């Protein structure tokens, strides 16, 4: 019997596996795909501060481009620039990065197995007590004291385990991305974000450079949009001289949670980590950091539960409490910001682009200084109600 089985070797699953293995537990990490990290479903952006906060030192082959700021474009075309004057983020190569995270877990002693699909949970006296799956075409069953679902936004494991994780479909954005080559990037050290209801309803388009002439060019928009996200993306590419002559090396699509954080992420012997629990920053859709941070909290809570030989829901509830204290409350504030942003017209965006600085925008994405935004919105009578939500 394993101490812990983890389903899904994305950043959340691998981080949980690494932290638990280094504490000496017997951990199995199962991934359905034949190659961990591929295909990617990600713009691959992460800030340096987040990498440092996770205590990571990724090898060079995981980092495609160092970033020193951002250009954020209003519908009018006006750009608000954030320039840190030094490296402040990475565009990763997720195929290498995710594999490296799994390697780190394996190095600490976790048993990692790709091409292993977990179909169901095993139960004893009504409690989750392991998994049933198929590994390289062979059926198997394995028991564990604790099961962790880190199986991404489409998580099935939480549901078969008995947790209701259904969320409002309006809280799931639709993402599509082309990895493009042979394009021209005005400033390859900056990420470029484009806002506007006509080009990306309730979302944005991005160009995340992976070199001078290679980039992830993508879009995330409200999930129930009548026009598919890929049509908006194609139009964006066709309308940009610097992109339209480029080649498309990869097409990636996926869902992006933008809120709906779960109050309850635990059962007896069971908890959820990462996208499977919608642990994503709701304003920009970034979840690489959130999944790993949650994995670290989960590992601490599991460690205590295993030491106490008490893996009940009541004991694991510490994970709910700690995650909300350390991340949830701040992400909930950012969700409120997203609720405000999705109600802005293109004219409102243009107005804000004239008033706000790059520093303001960075603060907002972290849930800070929202009062600054609220005060600006109060000056627009039709936005007074929205502004009040930010105080
Ligand atoms: C288009 C797009 C762009 C994005 N851009 C960014 C970005 O620039 N920066 C950022 O921080 N975030 C970004 N994200 C979000 C980010 O990719 C996720 O938040 C992050 O990968 C979450 O990590 P995770 O470990 O929770 O889940 P995942 O990375 O989704 O990993 C879950 C794993 O579980 C496996 N799995 C699922 N079911 C089973 C099963 N039954 N058995 C075994 N294995 C299973 C899957 O194959 C997968 O490998 C983007 C997302 C999308 C869709």
mmCIF file with all atom_site columns, N, CA, C and O in Angstrom, residues 81-133:
data_model
loop_
_atom_site.group_PDB
_atom_site.id
_atom_site.type_symbol
_atom_site.label_atom_id
_atom_site.label_alt_id
_atom_site.label_comp_id
_atom_site.label_asym_id
_atom_site.label_entity_id
_atom_site.label_seq_id
_atom_site.pdbx_PDB_ins_code
_atom_site.Cartn_x
_atom_site.Cartn_y
_atom_site.Cartn_z
_atom_site.occupancy
_atom_site.B_iso_or_equiv
_atom_site.pdbx_formal_charge
_atom_site.auth_seq_id
_atom_site.auth_comp_id
_atom_site.auth_asym_id
_atom_site.auth_atom_id
_atom_site.pdbx_PDB_model_num
ATOM 1   N N  . UNK A 1 81  ? 2.816   50.578 -20.597 1.00 0.00 ? 81  UNK A N  1
ATOM 2   C CA . UNK A 1 81  ? 4.015   49.742 -20.546 1.00 0.00 ? 81  UNK A CA 1
ATOM 3   C C  . UNK A 1 81  ? 4.464   49.496 -19.112 1.00 0.00 ? 81  UNK A C  1
ATOM 4   O O  . UNK A 1 81  ? 4.435   50.388 -18.280 1.00 0.00 ? 81  UNK A O  1
ATOM 5   N N  . UNK A 1 82  ? 4.839   48.256 -18.874 1.00 0.00 ? 82  UNK A N  1
ATOM 6   C CA . UNK A 1 82  ? 5.456   47.913 -17.585 1.00 0.00 ? 82  UNK A CA 1
ATOM 7   C C  . UNK A 1 82  ? 6.893   47.540 -17.931 1.00 0.00 ? 82  UNK A C  1
ATOM 8   O O  . UNK A 1 82  ? 7.116   46.617 -18.719 1.00 0.00 ? 82  UNK A O  1
ATOM 9   N N  . UNK A 1 83  ? 7.848   48.309 -17.382 1.00 0.00 ? 83  UNK A N  1
ATOM 10  C CA . UNK A 1 83  ? 9.248   47.998 -17.684 1.00 0.00 ? 83  UNK A CA 1
ATOM 11  C C  . UNK A 1 83  ? 10.010  47.880 -16.369 1.00 0.00 ? 83  UNK A C  1
ATOM 12  O O  . UNK A 1 83  ? 10.215  48.864 -15.685 1.00 0.00 ? 83  UNK A O  1
ATOM 13  N N  . UNK A 1 84  ? 10.383  46.666 -16.033 1.00 0.00 ? 84  UNK A N  1
ATOM 14  C CA . UNK A 1 84  ? 11.093  46.451 -14.767 1.00 0.00 ? 84  UNK A CA 1
ATOM 15  C C  . UNK A 1 84  ? 12.577  46.804 -14.888 1.00 0.00 ? 84  UNK A C  1
ATOM 16  O O  . UNK A 1 84  ? 13.272  46.867 -13.887 1.00 0.00 ? 84  UNK A O  1
ATOM 17  N N  . UNK A 1 85  ? 13.053  46.946 -16.118 1.00 0.00 ? 85  UNK A N  1
ATOM 18  C CA . UNK A 1 85  ? 14.469  47.273 -16.316 1.00 0.00 ? 85  UNK A CA 1
ATOM 19  C C  . UNK A 1 85  ? 15.388  46.107 -15.981 1.00 0.00 ? 85  UNK A C  1
ATOM 20  O O  . UNK A 1 85  ? 16.610  46.262 -15.958 1.00 0.00 ? 85  UNK A O  1
ATOM 21  N N  . UNK A 1 86  ? 14.823  44.977 -15.651 1.00 0.00 ? 86  UNK A N  1
ATOM 22  C CA . UNK A 1 86  ? 15.618  43.759 -15.381 1.00 0.00 ? 86  UNK A CA 1
ATOM 23  C C  . UNK A 1 86  ? 14.703  42.556 -15.597 1.00 0.00 ? 86  UNK A C  1
ATOM 24  O O  . UNK A 1 86  ? 13.475  42.717 -15.679 1.00 0.00 ? 86  UNK A O  1
ATOM 25  N N  . UNK A 1 87  ? 15.312  41.368 -15.646 1.00 0.00 ? 87  UNK A N  1
ATOM 26  C CA . UNK A 1 87  ? 14.486  40.179 -15.878 1.00 0.00 ? 87  UNK A CA 1
ATOM 27  C C  . UNK A 1 87  ? 13.468  40.006 -14.757 1.00 0.00 ? 87  UNK A C  1
ATOM 28  O O  . UNK A 1 87  ? 13.824  40.072 -13.578 1.00 0.00 ? 87  UNK A O  1
ATOM 29  N N  . UNK A 1 88  ? 12.222  39.785 -15.156 1.00 0.00 ? 88  UNK A N  1
ATOM 30  C CA . UNK A 1 88  ? 11.165  39.703 -14.142 1.00 0.00 ? 88  UNK A CA 1
ATOM 31  C C  . UNK A 1 88  ? 10.242  38.514 -14.369 1.00 0.00 ? 88  UNK A C  1
ATOM 32  O O  . UNK A 1 88  ? 9.327   38.288 -13.597 1.00 0.00 ? 88  UNK A O  1
ATOM 33  N N  . UNK A 1 89  ? 10.479  37.784 -15.456 1.00 0.00 ? 89  UNK A N  1
ATOM 34  C CA . UNK A 1 89  ? 9.630   36.618 -15.717 1.00 0.00 ? 89  UNK A CA 1
ATOM 35  C C  . UNK A 1 89  ? 10.236  35.720 -16.769 1.00 0.00 ? 89  UNK A C  1
ATOM 36  O O  . UNK A 1 89  ? 11.239  36.069 -17.403 1.00 0.00 ? 89  UNK A O  1
ATOM 37  N N  . UNK A 1 90  ? 9.615   34.570 -16.918 1.00 0.00 ? 90  UNK A N  1
ATOM 38  C CA . UNK A 1 90  ? 10.071  33.614 -17.928 1.00 0.00 ? 90  UNK A CA 1
ATOM 39  C C  . UNK A 1 90  ? 8.917   33.226 -18.836 1.00 0.00 ? 90  UNK A C  1
ATOM 40  O O  . UNK A 1 90  ? 7.775   33.129 -18.380 1.00 0.00 ? 90  UNK A O  1
ATOM 41  N N  . UNK A 1 91  ? 9.228   32.939 -20.090 1.00 0.00 ? 91  UNK A N  1
ATOM 42  C CA . UNK A 1 91  ? 8.358   32.107 -20.914 1.00 0.00 ? 91  UNK A CA 1
ATOM 43  C C  . UNK A 1 91  ? 9.055   30.743 -20.894 1.00 0.00 ? 91  UNK A C  1
ATOM 44  O O  . UNK A 1 91  ? 10.195  30.602 -21.353 1.00 0.00 ? 91  UNK A O  1
ATOM 45  N N  . UNK A 1 92  ? 8.371   29.796 -20.282 1.00 0.00 ? 92  UNK A N  1
ATOM 46  C CA . UNK A 1 92  ? 8.955   28.472 -20.087 1.00 0.00 ? 92  UNK A CA 1
ATOM 47  C C  . UNK A 1 92  ? 8.828   27.636 -21.355 1.00 0.00 ? 92  UNK A C  1
ATOM 48  O O  . UNK A 1 92  ? 8.105   28.006 -22.284 1.00 0.00 ? 92  UNK A O  1
ATOM 49  N N  . UNK A 1 93  ? 9.467   26.500 -21.363 1.00 0.00 ? 93  UNK A N  1
ATOM 50  C CA . UNK A 1 93  ? 9.178   25.444 -22.332 1.00 0.00 ? 93  UNK A CA 1
ATOM 51  C C  . UNK A 1 93  ? 8.510   24.364 -21.500 1.00 0.00 ? 93  UNK A C  1
ATOM 52  O O  . UNK A 1 93  ? 9.180   23.558 -20.845 1.00 0.00 ? 93  UNK A O  1
ATOM 53  N N  . UNK A 1 94  ? 7.158   24.374 -21.469 1.00 0.00 ? 94  UNK A N  1
ATOM 54  C CA . UNK A 1 94  ? 6.444   23.488 -20.519 1.00 0.00 ? 94  UNK A CA 1
ATOM 55  C C  . UNK A 1 94  ? 6.758   22.015 -20.747 1.00 0.00 ? 94  UNK A C  1
ATOM 56  O O  . UNK A 1 94  ? 6.719   21.222 -19.816 1.00 0.00 ? 94  UNK A O  1
ATOM 57  N N  . UNK A 1 95  ? 7.051   21.670 -21.998 1.00 0.00 ? 95  UNK A N  1
ATOM 58  C CA . UNK A 1 95  ? 7.360   20.255 -22.256 1.00 0.00 ? 95  UNK A CA 1
ATOM 59  C C  . UNK A 1 95  ? 8.584   19.832 -21.459 1.00 0.00 ? 95  UNK A C  1
ATOM 60  O O  . UNK A 1 95  ? 8.686   18.691 -21.028 1.00 0.00 ? 95  UNK A O  1
ATOM 61  N N  . UNK A 1 96  ? 9.521   20.739 -21.296 1.00 0.00 ? 96  UNK A N  1
ATOM 62  C CA . UNK A 1 96  ? 10.724  20.435 -20.517 1.00 0.00 ? 96  UNK A CA 1
ATOM 63  C C  . UNK A 1 96  ? 10.461  20.678 -19.025 1.00 0.00 ? 96  UNK A C  1
ATOM 64  O O  . UNK A 1 96  ? 10.885  19.905 -18.169 1.00 0.00 ? 96  UNK A O  1
ATOM 65  N N  . UNK A 1 97  ? 9.762   21.766 -18.740 1.00 0.00 ? 97  UNK A N  1
ATOM 66  C CA . UNK A 1 97  ? 9.543   22.175 -17.349 1.00 0.00 ? 97  UNK A CA 1
ATOM 67  C C  . UNK A 1 97  ? 8.716   21.124 -16.589 1.00 0.00 ? 97  UNK A C  1
ATOM 68  O O  . UNK A 1 97  ? 9.086   20.707 -15.492 1.00 0.00 ? 97  UNK A O  1
ATOM 69  N N  . UNK A 1 98  ? 7.601   20.699 -17.187 1.00 0.00 ? 98  UNK A N  1
ATOM 70  C CA . UNK A 1 98  ? 6.744   19.717 -16.491 1.00 0.00 ? 98  UNK A CA 1
ATOM 71  C C  . UNK A 1 98  ? 7.499   18.408 -16.281 1.00 0.00 ? 98  UNK A C  1
ATOM 72  O O  . UNK A 1 98  ? 7.381   17.756 -15.247 1.00 0.00 ? 98  UNK A O  1
ATOM 73  N N  . UNK A 1 99  ? 8.292   18.052 -17.297 1.00 0.00 ? 99  UNK A N  1
ATOM 74  C CA . UNK A 1 99  ? 9.059   16.813 -17.179 1.00 0.00 ? 99  UNK A CA 1
ATOM 75  C C  . UNK A 1 99  ? 10.122  16.963 -16.088 1.00 0.00 ? 99  UNK A C  1
ATOM 76  O O  . UNK A 1 99  ? 10.362  16.047 -15.294 1.00 0.00 ? 99  UNK A O  1
ATOM 77  N N  . UNK A 1 100 ? 10.724  18.129 -16.041 1.00 0.00 ? 100 UNK A N  1
ATOM 78  C CA . UNK A 1 100 ? 11.734  18.377 -15.000 1.00 0.00 ? 100 UNK A CA 1
ATOM 79  C C  . UNK A 1 100 ? 11.099  18.316 -13.597 1.00 0.00 ? 100 UNK A C  1
ATOM 80  O O  . UNK A 1 100 ? 11.681  17.731 -12.672 1.00 0.00 ? 100 UNK A O  1
ATOM 81  N N  . UNK A 1 101 ? 9.894   18.884 -13.455 1.00 0.00 ? 101 UNK A N  1
ATOM 82  C CA . UNK A 1 101 ? 9.225   18.824 -12.137 1.00 0.00 ? 101 UNK A CA 1
ATOM 83  C C  . UNK A 1 101 ? 8.964   17.360 -11.744 1.00 0.00 ? 101 UNK A C  1
ATOM 84  O O  . UNK A 1 101 ? 9.147   16.980 -10.585 1.00 0.00 ? 101 UNK A O  1
ATOM 85  N N  . UNK A 1 102 ? 8.561   16.552 -12.720 1.00 0.00 ? 102 UNK A N  1
ATOM 86  C CA . UNK A 1 102 ? 8.317   15.129 -12.434 1.00 0.00 ? 102 UNK A CA 1
ATOM 87  C C  . UNK A 1 102 ? 9.637   14.417 -12.116 1.00 0.00 ? 102 UNK A C  1
ATOM 88  O O  . UNK A 1 102 ? 9.690   13.554 -11.235 1.00 0.00 ? 102 UNK A O  1
ATOM 89  N N  . UNK A 1 103 ? 10.701  14.815 -12.824 1.00 0.00 ? 103 UNK A N  1
ATOM 90  C CA . UNK A 1 103 ? 12.037  14.245 -12.541 1.00 0.00 ? 103 UNK A CA 1
ATOM 91  C C  . UNK A 1 103 ? 12.435  14.554 -11.095 1.00 0.00 ? 103 UNK A C  1
ATOM 92  O O  . UNK A 1 103 ? 12.967  13.697 -10.391 1.00 0.00 ? 103 UNK A O  1
ATOM 93  N N  . UNK A 1 104 ? 12.184  15.801 -10.686 1.00 0.00 ? 104 UNK A N  1
ATOM 94  C CA . UNK A 1 104 ? 12.525  16.214 -9.317  1.00 0.00 ? 104 UNK A CA 1
ATOM 95  C C  . UNK A 1 104 ? 11.782  15.338 -8.306  1.00 0.00 ? 104 UNK A C  1
ATOM 96  O O  . UNK A 1 104 ? 12.346  14.926 -7.293  1.00 0.00 ? 104 UNK A O  1
ATOM 97  N N  . UNK A 1 105 ? 10.501  15.057 -8.606  1.00 0.00 ? 105 UNK A N  1
ATOM 98  C CA . UNK A 1 105 ? 9.715   14.201 -7.702  1.00 0.00 ? 105 UNK A CA 1
ATOM 99  C C  . UNK A 1 105 ? 10.324  12.799 -7.673  1.00 0.00 ? 105 UNK A C  1
ATOM 100 O O  . UNK A 1 105 ? 10.491  12.194 -6.607  1.00 0.00 ? 105 UNK A O  1
ATOM 101 N N  . UNK A 1 106 ? 10.682  12.303 -8.861  1.00 0.00 ? 106 UNK A N  1
ATOM 102 C CA . UNK A 1 106 ? 11.266  10.952 -8.941  1.00 0.00 ? 106 UNK A CA 1
ATOM 103 C C  . UNK A 1 106 ? 12.598  10.909 -8.194  1.00 0.00 ? 106 UNK A C  1
ATOM 104 O O  . UNK A 1 106 ? 12.901  9.948  -7.479  1.00 0.00 ? 106 UNK A O  1
ATOM 105 N N  . UNK A 1 107 ? 13.389  11.981 -8.356  1.00 0.00 ? 107 UNK A N  1
ATOM 106 C CA . UNK A 1 107 ? 14.690  12.066 -7.684  1.00 0.00 ? 107 UNK A CA 1
ATOM 107 C C  . UNK A 1 107 ? 14.540  11.994 -6.164  1.00 0.00 ? 107 UNK A C  1
ATOM 108 O O  . UNK A 1 107 ? 15.379  11.472 -5.468  1.00 0.00 ? 107 UNK A O  1
ATOM 109 N N  . UNK A 1 108 ? 13.438  12.547 -5.663  1.00 0.00 ? 108 UNK A N  1
ATOM 110 C CA . UNK A 1 108 ? 13.208  12.518 -4.203  1.00 0.00 ? 108 UNK A CA 1
ATOM 111 C C  . UNK A 1 108 ? 12.611  11.179 -3.770  1.00 0.00 ? 108 UNK A C  1
ATOM 112 O O  . UNK A 1 108 ? 12.366  10.963 -2.594  1.00 0.00 ? 108 UNK A O  1
ATOM 113 N N  . UNK A 1 109 ? 12.301  10.325 -4.732  1.00 0.00 ? 109 UNK A N  1
ATOM 114 C CA . UNK A 1 109 ? 11.850  8.981  -4.357  1.00 0.00 ? 109 UNK A CA 1
ATOM 115 C C  . UNK A 1 109 ? 10.453  8.617  -4.812  1.00 0.00 ? 109 UNK A C  1
ATOM 116 O O  . UNK A 1 109 ? 10.004  7.482  -4.585  1.00 0.00 ? 109 UNK A O  1
ATOM 117 N N  . UNK A 1 110 ? 9.744   9.558  -5.466  1.00 0.00 ? 110 UNK A N  1
ATOM 118 C CA . UNK A 1 110 ? 8.382   9.218  -5.932  1.00 0.00 ? 110 UNK A CA 1
ATOM 119 C C  . UNK A 1 110 ? 8.465   8.215  -7.085  1.00 0.00 ? 110 UNK A C  1
ATOM 120 O O  . UNK A 1 110 ? 9.406   8.250  -7.880  1.00 0.00 ? 110 UNK A O  1
ATOM 121 N N  . UNK A 1 111 ? 7.464   7.352  -7.180  1.00 0.00 ? 111 UNK A N  1
ATOM 122 C CA . UNK A 1 111 ? 7.351   6.455  -8.327  1.00 0.00 ? 111 UNK A CA 1
ATOM 123 C C  . UNK A 1 111 ? 6.470   7.173  -9.346  1.00 0.00 ? 111 UNK A C  1
ATOM 124 O O  . UNK A 1 111 ? 5.296   7.442  -9.073  1.00 0.00 ? 111 UNK A O  1
ATOM 125 N N  . UNK A 1 112 ? 7.043   7.524  -10.494 1.00 0.00 ? 112 UNK A N  1
ATOM 126 C CA . UNK A 1 112 ? 6.293   8.270  -11.511 1.00 0.00 ? 112 UNK A CA 1
ATOM 127 C C  . UNK A 1 112 ? 6.041   7.345  -12.696 1.00 0.00 ? 112 UNK A C  1
ATOM 128 O O  . UNK A 1 112 ? 6.964   6.681  -13.162 1.00 0.00 ? 112 UNK A O  1
ATOM 129 N N  . UNK A 1 113 ? 4.815   7.321  -13.172 1.00 0.00 ? 113 UNK A N  1
ATOM 130 C CA . UNK A 1 113 ? 4.508   6.434  -14.301 1.00 0.00 ? 113 UNK A CA 1
ATOM 131 C C  . UNK A 1 113 ? 3.605   7.149  -15.307 1.00 0.00 ? 113 UNK A C  1
ATOM 132 O O  . UNK A 1 113 ? 2.476   7.530  -14.985 1.00 0.00 ? 113 UNK A O  1
ATOM 133 N N  . UNK A 1 114 ? 4.139   7.352  -16.509 1.00 0.00 ? 114 UNK A N  1
ATOM 134 C CA . UNK A 1 114 ? 3.336   7.940  -17.597 1.00 0.00 ? 114 UNK A CA 1
ATOM 135 C C  . UNK A 1 114 ? 2.469   6.849  -18.237 1.00 0.00 ? 114 UNK A C  1
ATOM 136 O O  . UNK A 1 114 ? 2.560   5.683  -17.862 1.00 0.00 ? 114 UNK A O  1
ATOM 137 N N  . UNK A 1 115 ? 1.644   7.263  -19.177 1.00 0.00 ? 115 UNK A N  1
ATOM 138 C CA . UNK A 1 115 ? 0.707   6.352  -19.888 1.00 0.00 ? 115 UNK A CA 1
ATOM 139 C C  . UNK A 1 115 ? -0.075  5.474  -18.904 1.00 0.00 ? 115 UNK A C  1
ATOM 140 O O  . UNK A 1 115 ? -0.221  4.261  -19.094 1.00 0.00 ? 115 UNK A O  1
ATOM 141 N N  . UNK A 1 116 ? -0.555  6.116  -17.862 1.00 0.00 ? 116 UNK A N  1
ATOM 142 C CA . UNK A 1 116 ? -1.315  5.397  -16.830 1.00 0.00 ? 116 UNK A CA 1
ATOM 143 C C  . UNK A 1 116 ? -2.581  6.187  -16.536 1.00 0.00 ? 116 UNK A C  1
ATOM 144 O O  . UNK A 1 116 ? -2.522  7.261  -15.918 1.00 0.00 ? 116 UNK A O  1
ATOM 145 N N  . UNK A 1 117 ? -3.677  5.660  -17.030 1.00 0.00 ? 117 UNK A N  1
ATOM 146 C CA . UNK A 1 117 ? -4.950  6.368  -16.904 1.00 0.00 ? 117 UNK A CA 1
ATOM 147 C C  . UNK A 1 117 ? -5.703  5.851  -15.677 1.00 0.00 ? 117 UNK A C  1
ATOM 148 O O  . UNK A 1 117 ? -5.946  4.647  -15.565 1.00 0.00 ? 117 UNK A O  1
ATOM 149 N N  . UNK A 1 118 ? -6.059  6.745  -14.777 1.00 0.00 ? 118 UNK A N  1
ATOM 150 C CA . UNK A 1 118 ? -6.825  6.343  -13.592 1.00 0.00 ? 118 UNK A CA 1
ATOM 151 C C  . UNK A 1 118 ? -8.308  6.513  -13.929 1.00 0.00 ? 118 UNK A C  1
ATOM 152 O O  . UNK A 1 118 ? -8.750  7.620  -14.244 1.00 0.00 ? 118 UNK A O  1
ATOM 153 N N  . UNK A 1 119 ? -9.011  5.387  -13.835 1.00 0.00 ? 119 UNK A N  1
ATOM 154 C CA . UNK A 1 119 ? -10.412 5.401  -14.276 1.00 0.00 ? 119 UNK A CA 1
ATOM 155 C C  . UNK A 1 119 ? -11.374 5.631  -13.133 1.00 0.00 ? 119 UNK A C  1
ATOM 156 O O  . UNK A 1 119 ? -12.454 6.168  -13.305 1.00 0.00 ? 119 UNK A O  1
ATOM 157 N N  . UNK A 1 120 ? -11.013 5.121  -11.971 1.00 0.00 ? 120 UNK A N  1
ATOM 158 C CA . UNK A 1 120 ? -11.981 5.121  -10.874 1.00 0.00 ? 120 UNK A CA 1
ATOM 159 C C  . UNK A 1 120 ? -11.222 5.070  -9.540  1.00 0.00 ? 120 UNK A C  1
ATOM 160 O O  . UNK A 1 120 ? -10.021 4.813  -9.512  1.00 0.00 ? 120 UNK A O  1
ATOM 161 N N  . UNK A 1 121 ? -11.991 5.274  -8.478  1.00 0.00 ? 121 UNK A N  1
ATOM 162 C CA . UNK A 1 121 ? -11.381 5.121  -7.148  1.00 0.00 ? 121 UNK A CA 1
ATOM 163 C C  . UNK A 1 121 ? -11.830 3.779  -6.557  1.00 0.00 ? 121 UNK A C  1
ATOM 164 O O  . UNK A 1 121 ? -12.853 3.236  -6.944  1.00 0.00 ? 121 UNK A O  1
ATOM 165 N N  . UNK A 1 122 ? -11.037 3.272  -5.627  1.00 0.00 ? 122 UNK A N  1
ATOM 166 C CA . UNK A 1 122 ? -11.405 2.076  -4.868  1.00 0.00 ? 122 UNK A CA 1
ATOM 167 C C  . UNK A 1 122 ? -11.946 2.577  -3.530  1.00 0.00 ? 122 UNK A C  1
ATOM 168 O O  . UNK A 1 122 ? -11.480 3.601  -3.016  1.00 0.00 ? 122 UNK A O  1
ATOM 169 N N  . UNK A 1 123 ? -12.938 1.890  -2.997  1.00 0.00 ? 123 UNK A N  1
ATOM 170 C CA . UNK A 1 123 ? -13.499 2.306  -1.700  1.00 0.00 ? 123 UNK A CA 1
ATOM 171 C C  . UNK A 1 123 ? -13.471 1.172  -0.701  1.00 0.00 ? 123 UNK A C  1
ATOM 172 O O  . UNK A 1 123 ? -13.637 0.012  -1.079  1.00 0.00 ? 123 UNK A O  1
ATOM 173 N N  . UNK A 1 124 ? -13.298 1.537  0.563   1.00 0.00 ? 124 UNK A N  1
ATOM 174 C CA . UNK A 1 124 ? -13.458 0.574  1.658   1.00 0.00 ? 124 UNK A CA 1
ATOM 175 C C  . UNK A 1 124 ? -14.322 1.238  2.706   1.00 0.00 ? 124 UNK A C  1
ATOM 176 O O  . UNK A 1 124 ? -14.021 2.366  3.119   1.00 0.00 ? 124 UNK A O  1
ATOM 177 N N  . UNK A 1 125 ? -15.344 0.577  3.104   1.00 0.00 ? 125 UNK A N  1
ATOM 178 C CA . UNK A 1 125 ? -16.327 1.130  4.070   1.00 0.00 ? 125 UNK A CA 1
ATOM 179 C C  . UNK A 1 125 ? -16.730 2.561  3.683   1.00 0.00 ? 125 UNK A C  1
ATOM 180 O O  . UNK A 1 125 ? -16.749 3.471  4.515   1.00 0.00 ? 125 UNK A O  1
ATOM 181 N N  . UNK A 1 126 ? -16.954 2.734  2.380   1.00 0.00 ? 126 UNK A N  1
ATOM 182 C CA . UNK A 1 126 ? -17.430 4.024  1.882   1.00 0.00 ? 126 UNK A CA 1
ATOM 183 C C  . UNK A 1 126 ? -16.350 5.073  1.689   1.00 0.00 ? 126 UNK A C  1
ATOM 184 O O  . UNK A 1 126 ? -16.584 6.108  1.084   1.00 0.00 ? 126 UNK A O  1
ATOM 185 N N  . UNK A 1 127 ? -15.138 4.816  2.197   1.00 0.00 ? 127 UNK A N  1
ATOM 186 C CA . UNK A 1 127 ? -14.061 5.815  2.062   1.00 0.00 ? 127 UNK A CA 1
ATOM 187 C C  . UNK A 1 127 ? -13.158 5.497  0.871   1.00 0.00 ? 127 UNK A C  1
ATOM 188 O O  . UNK A 1 127 ? -12.875 4.331  0.611   1.00 0.00 ? 127 UNK A O  1
ATOM 189 N N  . UNK A 1 128 ? -12.679 6.545  0.230   1.00 0.00 ? 128 UNK A N  1
ATOM 190 C CA . UNK A 1 128 ? -11.723 6.355  -0.865  1.00 0.00 ? 128 UNK A CA 1
ATOM 191 C C  . UNK A 1 128 ? -10.488 5.655  -0.308  1.00 0.00 ? 128 UNK A C  1
ATOM 192 O O  . UNK A 1 128 ? -9.947  6.070  0.725   1.00 0.00 ? 128 UNK A O  1
ATOM 193 N N  . UNK A 1 129 ? -10.038 4.584  -0.988  1.00 0.00 ? 129 UNK A N  1
ATOM 194 C CA . UNK A 1 129 ? -8.867  3.876  -0.441  1.00 0.00 ? 129 UNK A CA 1
ATOM 195 C C  . UNK A 1 129 ? -7.880  3.466  -1.527  1.00 0.00 ? 129 UNK A C  1
ATOM 196 O O  . UNK A 1 129 ? -7.021  2.628  -1.307  1.00 0.00 ? 129 UNK A O  1
ATOM 197 N N  . UNK A 1 130 ? -8.003  4.061  -2.717  1.00 0.00 ? 130 UNK A N  1
ATOM 198 C CA . UNK A 1 130 ? -7.048  3.742  -3.775  1.00 0.00 ? 130 UNK A CA 1
ATOM 199 C C  . UNK A 1 130 ? -7.633  4.028  -5.140  1.00 0.00 ? 130 UNK A C  1
ATOM 200 O O  . UNK A 1 130 ? -8.636  4.748  -5.260  1.00 0.00 ? 130 UNK A O  1
ATOM 201 N N  . UNK A 1 131 ? -6.964  3.477  -6.166  1.00 0.00 ? 131 UNK A N  1
ATOM 202 C CA . UNK A 1 131 ? -7.390  3.762  -7.544  1.00 0.00 ? 131 UNK A CA 1
ATOM 203 C C  . UNK A 1 131 ? -7.470  2.485  -8.379  1.00 0.00 ? 131 UNK A C  1
ATOM 204 O O  . UNK A 1 131 ? -6.814  1.486  -8.079  1.00 0.00 ? 131 UNK A O  1
ATOM 205 N N  . UNK A 1 132 ? -8.260  2.597  -9.456  1.00 0.00 ? 132 UNK A N  1
ATOM 206 C CA . UNK A 1 132 ? -8.292  1.557  -10.484 1.00 0.00 ? 132 UNK A CA 1
ATOM 207 C C  . UNK A 1 132 ? -7.864  2.241  -11.774 1.00 0.00 ? 132 UNK A C  1
ATOM 208 O O  . UNK A 1 132 ? -8.343  3.349  -12.062 1.00 0.00 ? 132 UNK A O  1
ATOM 209 N N  . UNK A 1 133 ? -7.016  1.577  -12.533 1.00 0.00 ? 133 UNK A N  1
ATOM 210 C CA . UNK A 1 133 ? -6.590  2.224  -13.776 1.00 0.00 ? 133 UNK A CA 1
ATOM 211 C C  . UNK A 1 133 ? -6.017  1.254  -14.763 1.00 0.00 ? 133 UNK A C  1
ATOM 212 O O  . UNK A 1 133 ? -6.124  0.032  -14.591 1.00 0.00 ? 133 UNK A O  1
#
